[in-house]
């Protein structure tokens, strides 16, 4: 079983790399952002609640997100492992994740952290907004807010996992071609 966190700011390419890795390793990909968006599409109560936060670039409250992650894990009891994309995003989420893994007797194998400069993130997200139809990618203020939220609440998890996992935390230059980044990720994961 392999459990991997793909970490990085919005627009760093987590979703793209997670999809590539998922087909290579046959793991399950859990993107909390995708689950929230599906709920919005289906007009569920969770979707209505999440949209209030997502539209302005804020994080959905921890209790809601942690419950969602926990029920996503339950959906794949036979899984060979998971790629977590967009979770955890706060220190409380990371602690809840640790507790959940302990309860389920699972272990986190590695954290892959994609590093991309802020200017590049903004440019990528604005470009994605044109094609994806994602509301939160179409407004520069919302994009800047998401990056600020990342800097204030999420980036701290790098030192958390660096300390926790020591030599299983990998920083990857995410400002290159998708295929070059994936080559790096693939060689890290296959040499693990
Ligand atoms: P993403 O698709 O990962 O960029 O997430 C889009 C939006 O979903 C974020 O800006 C948040 O509003 C919400 N979201 C996704 N994952 C989380 C999380 N782990 N904690 C709180 N909010 C989240």
CSV table of C-alpha atoms and ligand atoms in Angstrom, one decimal:
chain,number,residue,atom,x,y,z
A,1,UNK,CA,0.0,0.0,0.0
A,2,UNK,CA,1.3,3.4,-0.9
A,3,UNK,CA,-0.1,6.7,0.5
A,4,UNK,CA,1.2,9.9,-1.0
A,5,UNK,CA,0.4,13.5,-0.4
A,6,UNK,CA,0.8,15.8,-3.4
A,7,UNK,CA,1.4,19.2,-1.8
A,8,UNK,CA,1.6,22.7,-3.2
A,9,UNK,CA,-0.2,26.0,-3.7
A,10,UNK,CA,-3.2,26.4,-6.0
A,11,UNK,CA,-2.0,26.2,-9.6
A,12,UNK,CA,1.1,24.2,-8.8
A,13,UNK,CA,0.0,21.2,-10.9
A,14,UNK,CA,-1.1,18.8,-8.1
A,15,UNK,CA,-4.2,17.7,-10.0
A,16,UNK,CA,-2.4,17.1,-13.2
A,17,UNK,CA,0.5,15.1,-11.6
A,18,UNK,CA,-2.0,13.2,-9.4
A,19,UNK,CA,-3.9,12.0,-12.5
A,20,UNK,CA,-0.6,10.8,-14.2
A,21,UNK,CA,0.5,9.1,-11.0
A,22,UNK,CA,-2.8,7.5,-10.5
A,23,UNK,CA,-2.8,5.8,-13.9
A,24,UNK,CA,0.8,4.7,-13.4
A,25,UNK,CA,0.4,3.2,-9.9
A,26,UNK,CA,-3.3,2.3,-10.0
A,27,UNK,CA,-3.9,4.3,-6.8
A,28,UNK,CA,-7.0,6.2,-5.8
A,29,UNK,CA,-6.9,9.9,-6.3
A,30,UNK,CA,-8.7,11.9,-3.6
A,31,UNK,CA,-9.0,15.6,-4.4
A,32,UNK,CA,-11.1,17.4,-1.8
A,33,UNK,CA,-11.5,20.3,-4.2
A,34,UNK,CA,-13.0,17.9,-6.9
A,35,UNK,CA,-15.3,16.4,-4.3
A,36,UNK,CA,-16.6,19.9,-3.3
A,37,UNK,CA,-17.1,20.8,-6.9
A,38,UNK,CA,-19.1,17.7,-7.6
A,39,UNK,CA,-21.3,18.5,-4.6
A,40,UNK,CA,-21.8,22.0,-6.0
A,41,UNK,CA,-22.7,20.6,-9.4
A,42,UNK,CA,-25.3,18.3,-7.8
A,43,UNK,CA,-26.6,21.1,-5.5
A,44,UNK,CA,-26.2,19.1,-2.3
A,45,UNK,CA,-26.2,20.8,1.1
A,46,UNK,CA,-22.5,20.2,1.3
A,47,UNK,CA,-22.0,21.9,-2.1
A,48,UNK,CA,-24.1,24.9,-1.0
A,49,UNK,CA,-22.0,25.3,2.1
A,50,UNK,CA,-18.7,24.8,0.4
A,51,UNK,CA,-19.5,27.3,-2.4
A,52,UNK,CA,-19.8,30.1,0.1
A,53,UNK,CA,-16.1,29.6,1.0
A,54,UNK,CA,-14.7,28.5,-2.4
A,55,UNK,CA,-16.2,31.4,-4.3
A,56,UNK,CA,-14.1,33.9,-2.3
A,57,UNK,CA,-11.0,31.7,-2.1
A,58,UNK,CA,-11.4,30.8,1.6
A,59,UNK,CA,-10.9,27.4,3.0
A,60,UNK,CA,-14.0,25.2,3.8
A,61,UNK,CA,-14.1,24.7,7.6
A,62,UNK,CA,-11.9,22.0,8.9
A,63,UNK,CA,-14.7,19.9,10.5
A,64,UNK,CA,-16.6,19.7,7.2
A,65,UNK,CA,-13.4,18.9,5.2
A,66,UNK,CA,-12.1,16.3,7.6
A,67,UNK,CA,-15.5,14.5,7.6
A,68,UNK,CA,-15.5,14.5,3.9
A,69,UNK,CA,-12.0,13.1,3.7
A,70,UNK,CA,-12.9,10.4,6.1
A,71,UNK,CA,-15.9,9.3,4.1
A,72,UNK,CA,-13.9,9.4,0.8
A,73,UNK,CA,-11.5,6.9,2.4
A,74,UNK,CA,-14.4,4.6,3.3
A,75,UNK,CA,-15.4,4.4,-0.4
A,76,UNK,CA,-12.3,2.5,-1.3
A,77,UNK,CA,-11.8,-0.3,1.2
A,78,UNK,CA,-9.8,-2.4,-1.2
A,79,UNK,CA,-7.5,0.4,-2.3
A,80,UNK,CA,-3.8,-0.2,-3.1
A,81,UNK,CA,-3.2,3.3,-1.7
A,82,UNK,CA,-4.2,6.9,-2.1
A,83,UNK,CA,-2.9,10.1,-3.6
A,84,UNK,CA,-4.1,13.0,-1.6
A,85,UNK,CA,-4.4,16.2,-3.6
A,86,UNK,CA,-5.4,19.4,-1.7
A,87,UNK,CA,-5.6,17.8,1.7
A,88,UNK,CA,-4.4,18.5,4.3
A,89,UNK,CA,-4.4,22.3,4.1
A,90,UNK,CA,-4.3,23.3,7.8
A,91,UNK,CA,-2.4,22.0,10.8
A,92,UNK,CA,-5.7,20.8,12.3
A,93,UNK,CA,-6.4,18.8,9.2
A,94,UNK,CA,-2.9,17.3,9.3
A,95,UNK,CA,-3.5,16.3,13.0
A,96,UNK,CA,-6.9,14.8,12.1
A,97,UNK,CA,-5.3,13.0,9.2
A,98,UNK,CA,-2.7,11.5,11.5
A,99,UNK,CA,-5.4,10.3,13.9
A,100,UNK,CA,-7.5,8.8,11.1
A,101,UNK,CA,-4.5,7.0,9.6
A,102,UNK,CA,-3.6,5.6,13.1
A,103,UNK,CA,-7.2,4.4,13.6
A,104,UNK,CA,-7.2,2.7,10.3
A,105,UNK,CA,-3.7,1.3,10.7
A,106,UNK,CA,-2.5,3.1,7.6
A,107,UNK,CA,0.8,4.9,7.1
A,108,UNK,CA,1.8,7.9,5.1
A,109,UNK,CA,4.7,7.1,2.8
A,110,UNK,CA,5.7,10.4,1.3
A,111,UNK,CA,4.9,14.0,0.7
A,112,UNK,CA,5.8,15.4,-2.8
A,113,UNK,CA,5.8,19.2,-2.7
A,114,UNK,CA,5.5,21.1,-5.9
A,115,UNK,CA,7.4,24.5,-5.9
A,116,UNK,CA,6.2,27.2,-8.2
A,117,UNK,CA,6.7,31.0,-8.0
A,118,UNK,CA,3.7,33.3,-7.2
A,119,UNK,CA,3.8,35.1,-10.5
A,120,UNK,CA,3.7,31.8,-12.4
A,121,UNK,CA,0.8,30.6,-10.2
A,122,UNK,CA,-1.3,33.7,-10.9
A,123,UNK,CA,-0.6,33.4,-14.7
A,124,UNK,CA,-1.5,29.7,-14.7
A,125,UNK,CA,-4.7,30.1,-12.7
A,126,UNK,CA,-5.9,33.0,-14.9
A,127,UNK,CA,-5.2,30.9,-18.0
A,128,UNK,CA,-7.0,27.9,-16.5
A,129,UNK,CA,-10.0,30.1,-15.7
A,130,UNK,CA,-10.5,30.7,-19.4
A,131,UNK,CA,-10.8,27.0,-20.2
A,132,UNK,CA,-12.0,25.4,-16.9
A,133,UNK,CA,-15.0,27.5,-16.2
A,134,UNK,CA,-14.0,27.4,-12.5
A,135,UNK,CA,-15.3,30.6,-10.9
A,136,UNK,CA,-12.4,30.8,-8.4
A,137,UNK,CA,-9.9,30.8,-11.3
A,138,UNK,CA,-11.6,33.7,-13.1
A,139,UNK,CA,-11.1,36.5,-10.7
A,140,UNK,CA,-7.6,37.8,-9.9
A,141,UNK,CA,-8.6,38.9,-6.4
A,142,UNK,CA,-9.9,35.5,-5.5
A,143,UNK,CA,-6.7,33.9,-6.9
A,144,UNK,CA,-4.6,36.2,-4.8
A,145,UNK,CA,-6.7,35.4,-1.8
A,146,UNK,CA,-6.2,31.7,-2.3
A,147,UNK,CA,-2.4,32.2,-2.6
A,148,UNK,CA,-2.5,34.3,0.6
A,149,UNK,CA,-4.5,31.6,2.4
A,150,UNK,CA,-1.9,29.0,1.2
A,151,UNK,CA,0.9,31.2,2.6
A,152,UNK,CA,-0.8,31.8,5.9
A,153,UNK,CA,-2.4,28.4,6.7
A,154,UNK,CA,-1.0,25.7,4.4
A,155,UNK,CA,2.6,26.3,3.7
A,156,UNK,CA,3.4,25.7,7.4
A,157,UNK,CA,2.7,22.0,6.7
A,158,UNK,CA,6.0,21.7,4.8
A,159,UNK,CA,8.0,22.0,8.0
A,160,UNK,CA,5.4,19.7,9.8
A,161,UNK,CA,6.0,16.9,7.2
A,162,UNK,CA,9.7,17.6,6.8
A,163,UNK,CA,10.1,16.9,10.5
A,164,UNK,CA,7.6,14.1,10.6
A,165,UNK,CA,8.8,12.2,7.5
A,166,UNK,CA,12.4,13.4,7.3
A,167,UNK,CA,13.8,11.7,4.2
A,168,UNK,CA,10.3,11.0,2.7
A,169,UNK,CA,9.6,14.7,2.0
A,170,UNK,CA,10.5,15.7,-1.5
A,171,UNK,CA,10.6,19.2,-3.0
A,172,UNK,CA,10.1,19.2,-6.7
A,173,UNK,CA,10.6,22.1,-9.1
A,174,UNK,CA,7.1,22.5,-10.5
A,175,UNK,CA,7.9,25.2,-12.9
A,176,UNK,CA,8.9,22.9,-15.8
A,177,UNK,CA,7.1,20.9,-18.5
A,178,UNK,CA,4.5,18.5,-17.1
A,179,UNK,CA,6.4,15.5,-18.4
A,180,UNK,CA,9.7,16.5,-16.8
A,181,UNK,CA,8.0,17.0,-13.5
A,182,UNK,CA,6.3,13.6,-13.8
A,183,UNK,CA,9.6,11.9,-14.6
A,184,UNK,CA,11.0,13.2,-11.3
A,185,UNK,CA,7.9,12.1,-9.4
A,186,UNK,CA,7.9,8.7,-11.0
A,187,UNK,CA,11.5,8.1,-10.3
A,188,UNK,CA,11.1,9.2,-6.6
A,189,UNK,CA,8.1,6.9,-6.2
A,190,UNK,CA,9.6,3.9,-8.0
A,191,UNK,CA,12.9,4.2,-6.0
A,192,UNK,CA,11.0,4.4,-2.7
B,1,LIG,P1,-8.6,23.0,-5.1
B,1,LIG,O1,-9.3,22.3,-6.2
B,1,LIG,O2,-7.7,22.0,-4.4
B,1,LIG,O3,-7.8,24.2,-5.6
B,1,LIG,O4,-9.6,23.5,-4.1
B,1,LIG,C1,-10.6,24.5,-4.4
B,1,LIG,C2,-11.2,25.1,-3.2
B,1,LIG,O5,-11.9,24.0,-2.5
B,1,LIG,C3,-10.3,25.7,-2.2
B,1,LIG,O6,-9.9,27.1,-2.5
B,1,LIG,C4,-11.1,25.6,-0.9
B,1,LIG,O7,-12.1,26.6,-0.9
B,1,LIG,C5,-11.7,24.3,-1.1
B,1,LIG,N1,-10.9,23.2,-0.5
B,1,LIG,C6,-10.3,22.2,-1.2
B,1,LIG,N2,-9.6,21.4,-0.4
B,1,LIG,C7,-9.8,21.9,0.9
B,1,LIG,C8,-9.2,21.6,2.2
B,1,LIG,N3,-8.4,20.6,2.4
B,1,LIG,N4,-9.6,22.4,3.2
B,1,LIG,C9,-10.4,23.5,3.1
B,1,LIG,N5,-10.9,23.8,1.9
B,1,LIG,C10,-10.6,23.1,0.8
